[in-house]
Short mmCIF file of C-alpha atoms in Angstrom, two decimals:
data_model
loop_
_atom_site.label_atom_id
_atom_site.label_comp_id
_atom_site.label_asym_id
_atom_site.label_seq_id
_atom_site.Cartn_x
_atom_site.Cartn_y
_atom_site.Cartn_z
CA MET A 1 -43.33 -42.49 -6.63
CA GLU A 2 -45.39 -39.91 -8.52
CA PRO A 3 -44.80 -39.50 -12.28
CA SER A 4 -43.86 -35.83 -11.77
CA ILE A 5 -40.95 -36.82 -9.52
CA TYR A 6 -39.71 -39.33 -12.09
CA ARG A 7 -39.96 -36.66 -14.78
CA ASN A 8 -37.75 -34.34 -12.76
CA LYS A 9 -35.25 -37.18 -12.33
CA TRP A 10 -35.37 -37.73 -16.09
CA ILE A 11 -34.68 -34.03 -16.76
CA ASP A 12 -31.72 -34.13 -14.39
CA LEU A 13 -30.42 -37.30 -16.01
CA LYS A 14 -30.47 -35.73 -19.47
CA ARG A 15 -28.31 -32.88 -18.17
CA LEU A 16 -25.74 -35.49 -17.15
CA SER A 17 -25.65 -36.95 -20.69
CA CYS A 18 -27.65 -39.95 -19.51
CA PRO A 19 -25.24 -42.59 -18.17
CA LYS A 20 -26.59 -45.94 -19.35
CA ASP A 21 -26.62 -47.54 -15.91
CA GLU A 22 -28.61 -44.62 -14.47
CA LEU A 23 -31.04 -44.72 -17.39
CA PHE A 24 -31.44 -48.47 -16.80
CA LYS A 25 -32.32 -47.90 -13.13
CA LEU A 26 -34.70 -45.01 -13.76
CA SER A 27 -36.61 -46.65 -16.61
CA ARG A 28 -37.13 -49.80 -14.55
CA GLN A 29 -38.30 -47.75 -11.55
CA VAL A 30 -40.87 -46.02 -13.74
CA ALA A 31 -42.07 -49.32 -15.19
CA PHE A 32 -42.36 -51.00 -11.80
CA SER A 33 -44.26 -48.01 -10.42
CA PHE A 34 -46.83 -48.40 -13.18
CA ILE A 35 -47.24 -52.09 -12.29
CA ASP A 36 -47.40 -51.28 -8.57
CA ARG A 37 -50.27 -48.85 -9.09
CA TYR A 38 -52.07 -51.31 -11.31
CA TYR A 39 -51.73 -54.20 -8.84
CA GLN A 40 -52.65 -52.03 -5.86
CA ASP A 41 -56.05 -50.82 -7.01
CA GLY A 42 -56.30 -51.23 -10.78
CA THR A 43 -55.19 -47.65 -11.43
CA PHE A 44 -53.95 -46.88 -14.94
CA GLU A 45 -51.40 -44.03 -14.88
CA PRO A 46 -50.72 -42.96 -18.50
CA GLU A 47 -47.97 -40.53 -17.40
CA TYR A 48 -45.66 -43.46 -16.66
CA ILE A 49 -46.16 -44.85 -20.17
CA ASP A 50 -45.57 -41.48 -21.85
CA LEU A 51 -42.40 -40.98 -19.83
CA LEU A 52 -41.04 -44.40 -20.83
CA CYS A 53 -41.88 -43.70 -24.48
CA GLU A 54 -40.04 -40.40 -24.28
CA MET A 55 -37.04 -42.09 -22.70
CA ALA A 56 -37.08 -44.73 -25.44
CA THR A 57 -37.13 -42.27 -28.35
CA SER A 58 -34.87 -39.42 -27.20
CA PHE A 59 -31.41 -40.59 -28.25
CA SER A 60 -29.35 -40.95 -31.38
CA ASP A 61 -27.64 -43.82 -29.58
CA MET A 62 -29.97 -46.77 -30.12
CA LYS A 63 -28.52 -48.66 -27.14
CA LEU A 64 -29.85 -45.94 -24.84
CA ASN A 65 -33.27 -46.02 -26.51
CA ASN A 66 -33.33 -49.80 -26.23
CA THR A 67 -32.63 -49.63 -22.51
CA ALA A 68 -35.87 -47.79 -21.79
CA ALA A 69 -37.81 -49.80 -24.38
CA SER A 70 -36.73 -53.01 -22.67
CA ALA A 71 -38.08 -51.78 -19.34
CA LEU A 72 -41.41 -50.94 -20.96
CA PHE A 73 -41.81 -54.30 -22.71
CA GLU A 74 -40.21 -56.68 -20.22
CA ILE A 75 -41.78 -55.25 -17.07
CA ILE A 76 -45.14 -53.92 -18.27
CA VAL A 77 -46.11 -55.42 -21.63
CA GLU A 78 -44.92 -58.97 -20.99
CA GLU A 79 -46.31 -58.92 -17.46
CA LEU A 80 -49.74 -58.09 -18.85
CA CYS A 81 -49.37 -60.74 -21.55
CA ASP A 82 -48.64 -63.45 -18.98
CA ASP A 83 -51.46 -62.49 -16.60
CA TYR A 84 -54.49 -64.53 -17.64
CA GLU A 85 -57.08 -62.54 -15.74
CA GLU A 86 -59.82 -60.61 -17.53
CA MET A 87 -58.62 -57.07 -16.79
CA PRO A 88 -55.08 -57.25 -18.26
CA VAL A 89 -56.49 -57.79 -21.77
CA GLU A 90 -58.08 -54.35 -21.62
CA ILE A 91 -55.10 -52.78 -19.82
CA TYR A 92 -52.73 -54.24 -22.42
CA SER A 93 -54.80 -52.61 -25.18
CA ARG A 94 -54.61 -49.24 -23.43
CA VAL A 95 -50.85 -49.49 -22.90
CA MET A 96 -50.08 -50.58 -26.44
CA SER A 97 -52.48 -48.05 -27.99
CA GLN A 98 -50.77 -45.30 -25.98
CA VAL A 99 -47.28 -46.47 -27.00
CA ILE A 100 -48.25 -46.63 -30.68
CA THR A 101 -49.95 -43.25 -30.54
CA TYR A 102 -46.84 -41.70 -29.01
CA CYS A 103 -44.54 -43.31 -31.56
CA ARG A 104 -46.49 -42.16 -34.59
CA LYS A 105 -46.07 -38.52 -33.48
CA VAL A 106 -42.25 -38.50 -33.45
CA SER A 107 -40.15 -38.13 -36.59
CA ALA A 108 -39.10 -41.79 -36.66
CA GLY A 109 -42.75 -42.83 -36.64
CA LYS A 110 -43.82 -41.36 -39.98
CA ALA A 111 -44.18 -44.75 -41.66
CA LEU A 112 -46.17 -46.06 -38.69
CA ASP A 113 -48.46 -43.01 -38.80
CA LYS A 114 -49.02 -43.29 -42.55
CA ARG A 115 -49.91 -46.97 -42.44
CA LEU A 116 -52.36 -46.47 -39.57
CA THR A 117 -53.91 -43.49 -41.37
CA ASP A 118 -54.42 -45.73 -44.43
CA PHE A 119 -56.52 -47.96 -42.18
CA GLY A 120 -58.58 -44.97 -41.05
CA ILE A 121 -57.02 -44.87 -37.58
CA ALA A 122 -56.27 -41.28 -36.60
CA SER A 123 -56.12 -41.21 -32.81
CA PHE A 124 -55.60 -43.12 -29.58
CA ASP A 125 -59.36 -43.58 -29.24
CA ASP A 126 -59.62 -45.08 -32.74
CA LEU A 127 -56.87 -47.59 -31.99
CA TYR A 128 -58.01 -48.42 -28.47
CA HIS A 129 -61.69 -48.90 -29.34
CA ARG A 130 -60.77 -50.97 -32.38
CA SER A 131 -58.58 -53.31 -30.31
CA ASN A 132 -61.33 -53.77 -27.71
CA PHE A 133 -63.75 -54.62 -30.51
CA ILE A 134 -61.28 -57.13 -31.97
CA HIS A 135 -60.76 -58.77 -28.58
CA ASN A 136 -64.42 -58.99 -27.60
CA ARG A 137 -66.40 -59.68 -30.75
CA GLY A 138 -67.86 -63.10 -31.44
CA TYR A 139 -66.37 -64.49 -34.64
CA THR A 140 -68.17 -66.84 -37.01
CA TYR A 141 -67.34 -68.09 -40.48
CA ASN A 142 -69.64 -69.67 -43.08
CA ILE A 143 -67.94 -72.92 -44.11
CA ASN A 144 -70.16 -73.07 -47.21
CA LYS A 145 -67.95 -70.31 -48.66
CA PRO A 146 -64.53 -71.96 -48.47
CA PRO A 147 -61.53 -69.64 -48.86
CA GLU A 148 -58.95 -70.19 -51.57
CA LYS A 149 -56.14 -69.38 -49.16
CA ILE A 150 -55.76 -69.35 -45.38
CA ILE A 151 -52.99 -67.19 -43.89
CA LEU A 152 -52.00 -67.67 -40.26
CA LEU A 153 -49.73 -65.40 -38.27
CA SER A 154 -47.04 -67.04 -36.17
CA ARG A 155 -47.23 -66.60 -32.41
CA VAL A 156 -43.49 -65.78 -32.71
CA THR A 157 -42.30 -68.32 -30.12
CA ILE A 158 -41.81 -71.92 -31.30
CA GLY A 159 -43.56 -73.41 -28.27
CA ALA A 160 -46.70 -71.36 -28.83
CA ASP A 161 -46.70 -72.21 -32.54
CA VAL A 162 -46.60 -75.91 -31.69
CA ALA A 163 -49.27 -75.63 -28.98
CA ILE A 164 -51.65 -73.41 -30.95
CA LEU A 165 -50.74 -73.02 -34.60
CA SER A 166 -50.32 -76.74 -35.28
CA VAL A 167 -53.82 -77.34 -33.91
CA LEU A 168 -55.33 -74.61 -36.07
CA VAL A 169 -53.54 -75.93 -39.15
CA GLN A 170 -54.86 -79.47 -38.65
CA ARG A 171 -58.43 -78.39 -37.99
CA LEU A 172 -58.53 -75.93 -40.89
CA ALA A 173 -57.05 -78.49 -43.30
CA LYS A 174 -59.91 -80.84 -42.45
CA ILE A 175 -62.59 -78.17 -42.81
CA PHE A 176 -61.15 -76.64 -46.00
CA PRO A 177 -59.10 -79.41 -47.68
CA ARG A 178 -58.64 -77.45 -50.93
CA ALA A 179 -57.42 -74.19 -49.36
CA GLU A 180 -53.74 -73.25 -49.52
CA ILE A 181 -52.34 -72.78 -46.01
CA VAL A 182 -49.64 -70.14 -45.49
CA ILE A 183 -47.88 -69.32 -42.21
CA ILE A 184 -46.13 -65.98 -41.80
CA GLY A 185 -43.32 -66.52 -39.31
CA SER A 186 -39.71 -67.40 -38.61
CA ASP A 187 -37.91 -69.68 -41.05
CA LYS A 188 -37.17 -71.85 -37.97
CA LEU A 189 -40.74 -73.11 -38.40
CA SER A 190 -39.53 -75.19 -41.32
CA GLY A 191 -37.78 -77.39 -38.76
CA ILE A 192 -41.05 -78.40 -37.08
CA PHE A 193 -43.61 -77.88 -39.86
CA GLY A 194 -41.49 -78.39 -42.98
CA GLY A 195 -42.42 -82.05 -43.32
CA ASN A 196 -46.06 -81.10 -43.99
CA GLN A 197 -46.40 -80.48 -47.71
CA GLY A 198 -49.74 -78.79 -47.10
CA ILE A 199 -48.08 -75.83 -45.34
CA ARG A 200 -46.12 -73.03 -46.99
CA ILE A 201 -44.03 -70.84 -44.69
CA HIS A 202 -43.48 -67.21 -45.68
CA PRO A 203 -40.39 -66.16 -43.68
CA LEU A 204 -40.61 -63.18 -41.34
CA ASN A 205 -38.09 -61.97 -38.77
CA TYR A 206 -39.61 -60.68 -35.53
CA ALA A 207 -37.48 -58.40 -33.33
CA ARG A 208 -38.01 -59.65 -29.78
CA ARG A 209 -35.39 -57.22 -28.55
CA GLY A 210 -34.51 -53.64 -29.47
CA GLY A 211 -36.23 -50.27 -29.48
CA LEU A 212 -39.87 -49.36 -29.91
CA PHE A 213 -39.74 -49.06 -33.67
CA GLU A 214 -37.90 -52.36 -34.04
CA ARG A 215 -40.79 -53.98 -32.15
CA PHE A 216 -43.22 -52.70 -34.77
CA SER A 217 -41.03 -53.51 -37.77
CA SER A 218 -42.50 -56.99 -38.17
CA TRP A 219 -45.98 -55.46 -38.51
CA HIS A 220 -44.70 -53.30 -41.38
CA ALA A 221 -43.02 -56.33 -42.95
CA THR A 222 -46.18 -58.43 -42.55
CA SER A 223 -48.24 -55.73 -44.23
CA GLU A 224 -45.88 -55.92 -47.21
CA ILE A 225 -46.13 -59.71 -47.25
CA LEU A 226 -49.92 -59.52 -47.17
CA ALA A 227 -49.89 -57.10 -50.08
CA ASP A 228 -48.39 -59.96 -52.12
CA GLU A 229 -50.18 -62.91 -50.53
CA MET A 230 -53.53 -61.16 -50.20
CA PRO A 231 -53.93 -58.28 -52.70
CA LEU A 232 -57.04 -56.14 -52.29
CA GLU A 233 -58.91 -57.88 -55.09
CA LYS A 234 -58.39 -61.28 -53.39
CA GLU A 235 -58.97 -60.33 -49.76
CA GLU A 236 -62.53 -61.63 -49.78
CA ASN A 237 -61.31 -65.07 -50.93
CA THR A 238 -58.55 -65.20 -48.34
CA LEU A 239 -58.96 -65.96 -44.66
CA LEU A 240 -56.49 -64.23 -42.31
CA ILE A 241 -56.21 -65.75 -38.83
CA ASP A 242 -54.45 -64.00 -35.98
CA PRO A 243 -53.85 -66.36 -33.01
CA ASP A 244 -53.13 -63.50 -30.57
CA SER A 245 -49.82 -62.82 -32.31
CA ARG A 246 -47.06 -60.45 -31.27
CA ILE A 247 -46.86 -59.50 -34.96
CA SER A 248 -50.13 -57.55 -34.59
CA GLN A 249 -49.30 -56.73 -30.96
CA LEU A 250 -52.12 -59.05 -29.89
CA GLY A 251 -54.62 -57.64 -32.34
CA VAL A 252 -54.02 -53.95 -31.65
CA LEU A 253 -52.48 -53.24 -35.08
CA PRO A 254 -54.70 -53.77 -38.15
CA LEU A 255 -53.75 -56.02 -41.09
CA THR A 256 -56.71 -56.09 -43.47
CA HIS A 257 -59.39 -53.75 -44.80
CA HIS A 258 -62.11 -56.40 -45.10
CA GLU A 259 -64.04 -58.73 -42.79
CA ASN A 260 -61.79 -61.69 -43.60
CA TYR A 261 -59.91 -61.46 -40.29
CA LEU A 262 -60.46 -63.86 -37.41
CA PHE A 263 -58.83 -63.25 -34.03
CA PHE A 264 -58.26 -66.02 -31.47
CA ASN A 265 -58.19 -64.33 -28.08
CA SER A 266 -56.08 -66.80 -26.11
CA ARG A 267 -56.30 -64.61 -22.98
CA ARG A 268 -60.05 -64.64 -22.60
CA CYS A 269 -62.29 -67.68 -22.46
CA ALA A 270 -65.52 -68.98 -20.99
CA SER A 271 -65.49 -69.85 -17.29
CA SER A 272 -66.01 -73.50 -18.24
CA ALA A 273 -62.58 -73.46 -19.93
CA LYS A 274 -60.60 -71.61 -17.27
CA ASN A 275 -58.42 -74.67 -16.60
CA ALA A 276 -57.92 -75.53 -20.27
CA ARG A 277 -54.53 -75.66 -21.95
CA MET A 278 -53.76 -73.61 -25.03
CA ALA A 279 -54.26 -76.49 -27.44
CA GLU A 280 -57.67 -77.20 -25.90
CA LEU A 281 -58.66 -73.53 -26.17
CA ALA A 282 -57.60 -73.50 -29.82
CA ASN A 283 -59.84 -76.49 -30.54
CA ARG A 284 -62.78 -74.88 -28.74
CA TRP A 285 -62.27 -71.69 -30.75
CA ILE A 286 -62.39 -73.60 -34.04
CA ASP A 287 -65.56 -75.38 -32.89
CA THR A 288 -67.23 -72.06 -32.10
CA VAL A 289 -66.13 -70.04 -35.11
CA PHE A 290 -66.72 -72.66 -37.80
CA GLY A 291 -69.50 -74.66 -36.18
CA VAL A 292 -67.64 -77.94 -36.68
CA SER A 293 -66.85 -80.19 -33.73
CA GLY A 294 -63.54 -82.02 -33.50
CA PHE A 295 -60.26 -82.22 -31.66
CA CYS A 296 -56.61 -82.35 -32.69
CA PHE A 297 -53.62 -82.62 -30.41
CA PRO A 298 -50.60 -80.44 -31.26
CA LYS A 299 -48.39 -82.01 -33.91
CA ILE A 300 -44.99 -81.52 -35.52
CA TRP A 301 -43.89 -82.43 -39.02
CA THR A 302 -40.11 -82.66 -39.15
CA PRO A 303 -38.51 -82.91 -42.61
CA SER A 304 -37.91 -86.54 -43.57
CA SER A 305 -34.15 -86.09 -44.00
CA VAL A 306 -33.76 -84.79 -40.43
CA ALA A 307 -36.09 -87.45 -39.01
CA ARG A 308 -33.99 -90.13 -40.74
CA GLN A 309 -30.76 -88.78 -39.23
CA ALA A 310 -32.33 -88.74 -35.75
CA ARG A 311 -33.51 -92.31 -36.21
CA ASP A 312 -30.03 -93.42 -37.31
CA MET A 313 -28.43 -91.83 -34.25
CA THR A 314 -30.88 -93.25 -31.71
CA CYS A 315 -30.84 -96.69 -33.32
CA ARG A 316 -27.06 -96.75 -32.95
CA ILE A 317 -27.39 -95.98 -29.24
CA ARG A 318 -30.10 -98.58 -28.72
CA ALA A 319 -28.07 -101.18 -30.60
CA ALA A 320 -25.23 -100.63 -28.12
CA GLY A 321 -27.52 -101.78 -25.30
CA CYS A 322 -29.39 -98.66 -24.19
CA ARG A 323 -32.89 -99.45 -22.91
CA LYS A 324 -33.96 -95.99 -21.79
CA LEU A 325 -33.26 -92.97 -23.98
CA ILE A 326 -34.11 -89.57 -22.50
CA THR A 327 -33.81 -86.14 -24.10
CA MET A 328 -33.18 -83.31 -21.66
CA ASN A 329 -33.04 -79.58 -22.29
CA PHE A 330 -32.19 -76.92 -19.72
CA GLY A 331 -32.81 -73.95 -22.03
CA VAL A 332 -35.20 -71.22 -20.90
CA GLY A 333 -35.64 -69.04 -23.98
CA ASN A 334 -33.81 -65.96 -22.62
CA ASN A 335 -35.92 -66.01 -19.46
CA PRO A 336 -33.59 -66.90 -16.57
CA ARG A 337 -36.47 -66.82 -14.08
CA LYS A 338 -37.57 -70.20 -15.46
CA ARG A 339 -34.28 -71.83 -14.51
CA LEU A 340 -33.09 -73.44 -11.29
CA ASP A 341 -29.43 -73.45 -10.32
CA LYS A 342 -26.71 -75.78 -11.57
CA ASP A 343 -26.86 -77.75 -8.34
CA PHE A 344 -30.35 -78.95 -9.25
CA GLU A 345 -29.36 -79.85 -12.82
CA LYS A 346 -26.29 -81.79 -11.65
CA LYS A 347 -28.25 -83.70 -9.01
CA LEU A 348 -31.04 -84.52 -11.44
CA LEU A 349 -28.68 -85.87 -14.11
CA ILE A 350 -26.80 -87.98 -11.57
CA GLU A 351 -30.04 -89.39 -10.15
CA ILE A 352 -31.41 -90.26 -13.59
CA LEU A 353 -28.18 -91.95 -14.61
CA LYS A 354 -28.29 -94.23 -11.57
CA SER A 355 -30.59 -96.40 -13.69
CA PRO A 356 -28.60 -98.89 -15.78
CA GLN A 357 -28.70 -98.87 -19.57
CA THR A 358 -29.90 -95.25 -19.56
CA VAL A 359 -28.59 -92.63 -21.97
CA VAL A 360 -29.36 -88.92 -21.69
CA LEU A 361 -29.25 -86.82 -24.83
CA LEU A 362 -28.53 -83.34 -23.46
CA ASP A 363 -29.45 -80.55 -25.83
CA LYS A 364 -26.80 -77.92 -25.19
CA GLY A 365 -29.19 -75.13 -26.09
CA PHE A 366 -28.67 -71.85 -27.92
CA GLY A 367 -26.29 -68.97 -27.24
CA GLU A 368 -22.96 -68.79 -25.49
CA ASP A 369 -24.39 -68.85 -21.97
CA GLU A 370 -26.40 -72.05 -22.48
CA LEU A 371 -23.54 -73.78 -24.30
CA LEU A 372 -21.08 -73.01 -21.50
CA ARG A 373 -23.60 -74.13 -18.89
CA SER A 374 -24.22 -77.43 -20.69
CA ASP A 375 -20.50 -78.09 -21.16
CA SER A 376 -20.02 -77.51 -17.44
CA LEU A 377 -22.71 -80.08 -16.62
CA ILE A 378 -21.17 -82.66 -18.94
CA SER A 379 -17.72 -82.07 -17.42
CA HIS A 380 -19.18 -82.56 -13.95
CA LEU A 381 -20.75 -85.88 -14.96
CA GLN A 382 -17.44 -86.99 -16.47
CA GLU A 383 -15.68 -86.18 -13.19
CA GLN A 384 -18.24 -88.38 -11.43
CA GLY A 385 -17.15 -91.31 -13.61
CA CYS A 386 -20.03 -91.11 -16.08
CA GLN A 387 -19.37 -91.98 -19.71
CA THR A 388 -19.79 -88.88 -21.89
CA ALA A 389 -19.74 -88.10 -25.59
CA SER A 390 -20.64 -85.35 -28.05
CA ALA A 391 -22.50 -85.62 -31.33
CA ARG A 392 -24.23 -83.72 -34.10
CA LEU A 393 -26.88 -85.01 -36.46
CA GLY A 394 -25.25 -85.85 -39.75
CA ASP A 395 -21.99 -87.08 -38.20
CA SER A 396 -20.32 -89.88 -40.13
CA GLU A 397 -20.37 -92.02 -36.99
CA TYR A 398 -22.54 -91.72 -33.89
CA PRO A 399 -21.42 -92.66 -30.36
CA GLY A 400 -22.52 -96.14 -29.40
CA ILE A 401 -22.83 -96.11 -25.63
CA SER A 402 -25.30 -98.02 -23.48
CA HIS A 403 -25.11 -95.74 -20.46
CA GLY A 404 -24.10 -92.10 -19.96
CA ILE A 405 -24.68 -88.65 -21.39
CA ILE A 406 -24.32 -87.35 -24.94
CA GLY A 407 -24.21 -83.60 -25.45
CA PHE A 408 -25.22 -82.21 -28.81
CA GLU A 409 -25.74 -78.88 -30.55
CA CYS A 410 -28.65 -78.77 -32.93
CA SER A 411 -31.33 -76.71 -34.63
CA ILE A 412 -34.92 -76.64 -33.42
CA GLY A 413 -35.87 -79.14 -36.12
CA GLU A 414 -33.09 -81.52 -35.09
CA ILE A 415 -34.02 -81.46 -31.41
CA ALA A 416 -37.64 -82.07 -32.41
CA ALA A 417 -36.63 -85.11 -34.46
CA LEU A 418 -34.49 -86.49 -31.61
CA ILE A 419 -37.21 -85.98 -29.01
CA ALA A 420 -39.62 -87.89 -31.26
CA GLU A 421 -37.25 -90.89 -31.21
CA CYS A 422 -36.74 -90.91 -27.43
CA ASP A 423 -38.67 -92.54 -24.60
CA GLU A 424 -38.99 -89.45 -22.42
CA PHE A 425 -38.36 -85.70 -22.32
CA ILE A 426 -37.45 -83.64 -19.23
CA GLY A 427 -36.86 -79.89 -19.17
CA TYR A 428 -37.95 -76.45 -18.05
CA ASP A 429 -40.97 -74.59 -19.42
CA SER A 430 -39.80 -74.03 -23.00
CA ALA A 431 -40.56 -74.89 -26.62
CA CYS A 432 -39.23 -78.41 -26.15
CA GLN A 433 -42.00 -79.46 -23.74
CA HIS A 434 -44.61 -78.65 -26.42
CA ILE A 435 -42.54 -80.36 -29.11
CA ALA A 436 -42.23 -83.48 -26.95
CA ALA A 437 -45.97 -83.66 -26.27
CA ALA A 438 -46.72 -83.11 -29.96
CA ALA A 439 -44.33 -85.94 -30.82
CA GLN A 440 -46.18 -88.22 -28.32
CA THR A 441 -43.09 -88.52 -26.14
CA PRO A 442 -43.86 -88.65 -22.38
CA THR A 443 -43.06 -85.20 -21.03
CA LEU A 444 -42.11 -83.81 -17.64
CA THR A 445 -41.82 -80.04 -17.25
CA ILE A 446 -40.20 -78.20 -14.34
CA PHE A 447 -42.23 -74.97 -14.04
CA ALA A 448 -40.31 -72.21 -12.26
CA GLY A 449 -40.42 -68.42 -12.39
CA SER A 450 -44.21 -68.11 -12.14
CA ASN A 451 -46.78 -68.62 -9.40
CA ASN A 452 -49.64 -67.67 -11.72
CA LYS A 453 -51.70 -70.86 -11.81
CA SER A 454 -53.61 -69.72 -14.90
CA PHE A 455 -50.36 -69.17 -16.79
CA ILE A 456 -49.05 -72.60 -15.78
CA ARG A 457 -52.27 -74.35 -16.75
CA ARG A 458 -52.48 -72.52 -20.07
CA TRP A 459 -48.92 -73.38 -21.04
CA SER A 460 -48.71 -76.93 -19.75
CA ALA A 461 -47.85 -79.37 -22.53
CA CYS A 462 -50.77 -81.08 -24.26
CA GLY A 463 -50.41 -84.25 -26.28
CA ASP A 464 -51.58 -87.82 -26.79
CA THR A 465 -49.12 -88.97 -24.13
CA GLN A 466 -48.31 -88.42 -20.45
CA CYS A 467 -47.59 -84.76 -19.70
CA ASN A 468 -46.64 -84.08 -16.06
CA ILE A 469 -45.34 -80.98 -14.29
CA VAL A 470 -43.34 -80.19 -11.16
CA HIS A 471 -43.91 -76.62 -10.00
CA VAL A 472 -41.10 -74.85 -8.13
CA ASN A 473 -41.84 -71.66 -6.21
CA THR A 474 -38.70 -69.64 -6.91
CA LEU A 475 -40.40 -66.29 -6.33
CA THR A 476 -41.46 -66.33 -2.68
CA ASP A 477 -38.17 -67.47 -1.12
CA PRO A 478 -35.65 -68.43 -3.80
CA ARG A 479 -32.73 -68.78 -1.37
CA HIS A 480 -34.43 -71.66 0.39
CA VAL A 481 -35.40 -73.78 -2.62
CA ASP A 482 -34.44 -77.36 -1.71
CA THR A 483 -32.95 -78.80 -4.90
CA GLY A 484 -32.75 -82.29 -3.41
CA GLU A 485 -36.47 -82.22 -2.69
CA ILE A 486 -37.23 -81.07 -6.25
CA VAL A 487 -35.12 -83.88 -7.69
CA LEU A 488 -37.07 -86.33 -5.54
CA ARG A 489 -40.38 -84.92 -6.81
CA VAL A 490 -39.18 -85.21 -10.41
CA MET A 491 -38.13 -88.82 -9.90
CA GLU A 492 -41.46 -89.65 -8.24
CA GLU A 493 -43.37 -88.16 -11.18
CA ARG A 494 -41.26 -90.25 -13.55
CA THR A 495 -42.33 -93.49 -11.90
CA SER A 496 -45.70 -93.17 -13.63
CA VAL A 497 -44.14 -92.77 -17.08
CA ILE A 498 -44.51 -95.77 -19.34
CA ARG A 499 -40.98 -96.99 -19.74
CA LEU A 500 -41.11 -97.70 -23.45
CA SER A 501 -43.80 -96.91 -25.95
CA PRO A 502 -44.94 -99.73 -28.26
CA GLN A 503 -43.29 -97.84 -31.10
CA HIS A 504 -39.92 -97.89 -29.38
CA ARG A 505 -40.32 -101.52 -28.28
CA ARG A 506 -40.79 -102.44 -31.94
CA LYS A 507 -37.66 -100.48 -32.82
CA ILE A 508 -35.63 -102.36 -30.22
CA LEU A 509 -36.93 -105.72 -31.46
CA GLU A 510 -36.02 -104.70 -35.03
CA ILE A 511 -32.51 -103.76 -33.88
CA GLN A 512 -32.04 -106.91 -31.82
CA ALA A 513 -33.45 -109.34 -34.42
CA PRO A 514 -30.31 -109.45 -36.65
CA GLN A 515 -28.13 -109.79 -33.54
CA ARG A 516 -30.19 -112.74 -32.26
CA LYS A 517 -30.07 -114.32 -35.71
CA ASP A 518 -26.27 -113.97 -35.83
CA ARG A 519 -25.91 -115.48 -32.35
CA HIS A 520 -28.19 -118.39 -33.31
CA ALA A 521 -26.20 -119.02 -36.48
CA LYS A 522 -22.95 -118.98 -34.51
CA ARG A 523 -24.31 -121.49 -31.98
CA THR A 524 -25.42 -123.78 -34.85
CA VAL A 525 -21.96 -123.70 -36.46
CA ASP A 526 -20.26 -124.32 -33.12
CA SER A 527 -22.46 -127.34 -32.43
#
């Protein structure tokens, strides 16, 4: 439908005091029409974007503003972010430059306008041409002038920070061993990076939901953080690395006045790397920019206290007779498209637990919906006669079962520590697949919700271990997805997984040694 028709609908809707459900429908129709035009023939229709911006900034009721903002980001912005073709990088820059330009002209955008003006950016053209330059320039850095400090922006999502940021941190620490390394990102990062004393995390909250101005609030906050971490007189001795972060809206928003900024464009690469995973692209980027060859797999550094608790819990389970310890997570990071139905999850758990001396540690996930879903799965297994238990890290006593399912609630750092102690990880496309690969735990990922092969290849787990995927086409004909067939495919992929790593075999021998010694002593006394 033409933008003019949508505008008339919008005018009529305002006369009716904008019922939220009607605003929801209209904003999504506008957003989908923009995408339709783009997919049809590459047409960019700015009127759709302006209309969505107007709808997202017209109300005193923030819930109404957020409704239209969600349509803009979830349908247009995130769609362009997840499309790893060449054109969407440029289209994304145009969309975001237009949104920012609109926002700085309304009363609530005065702070945004002032900060951009301070960077010498006065118009849409200034912002758009700058972002294209940032995305396309060839970056190099003279390693003979080592920086005193290296600041890295978080990618915002934990999985991306494991897949990309942990690689950059390792490579940079080797190239510049005396530089201080600072990460600006969520305090949740302390759960996966906190055990590395060479990293300092400067906490930042990123609003992944909310209105337009909430989406830009983390850029304002980061600018304030940089004013402390990187004052003007020290900018030249500080290296600022942006790994295609949402904080800068993928490089569209500026963060420094000097040439100390390096941007890793994770959405554009040489044709020779089109099948590469994110961790591999990050290594290639370091090679190119710094002229130093090398390779590091993703890595996690859980705090020692949490790692010790995870070891205590898993050792207790192994001592009870468990020979196969599997962590499973059915969380999808607020993206229900990545999930299959409960029927699949029930069938998969039952099939896995047909193997004797197998214990599944089921991460219950985050939020009320995931907790209820996990509790329902555990109840179903209990009804099927399976032994079940619940636990938390730090409990005074852990369940000692040799076969069954243990549900637990935990932080991201705790699940990382538990995965590192297990023999296998199975789950949907989420942060945990990257954590598992980084912890060298054999990983199997069920990829659903996307048929974009470039996206799947980019975000497949990468680690010094087996990392397999099972792709499920839930988009073409979701009603006819055969869950039994998918379970079979998962089980077939698992047959190639090494049953126990040498590390875990040693742990079992250490656990069993005192028991064998006690049994031998008892036999000697009896004789």
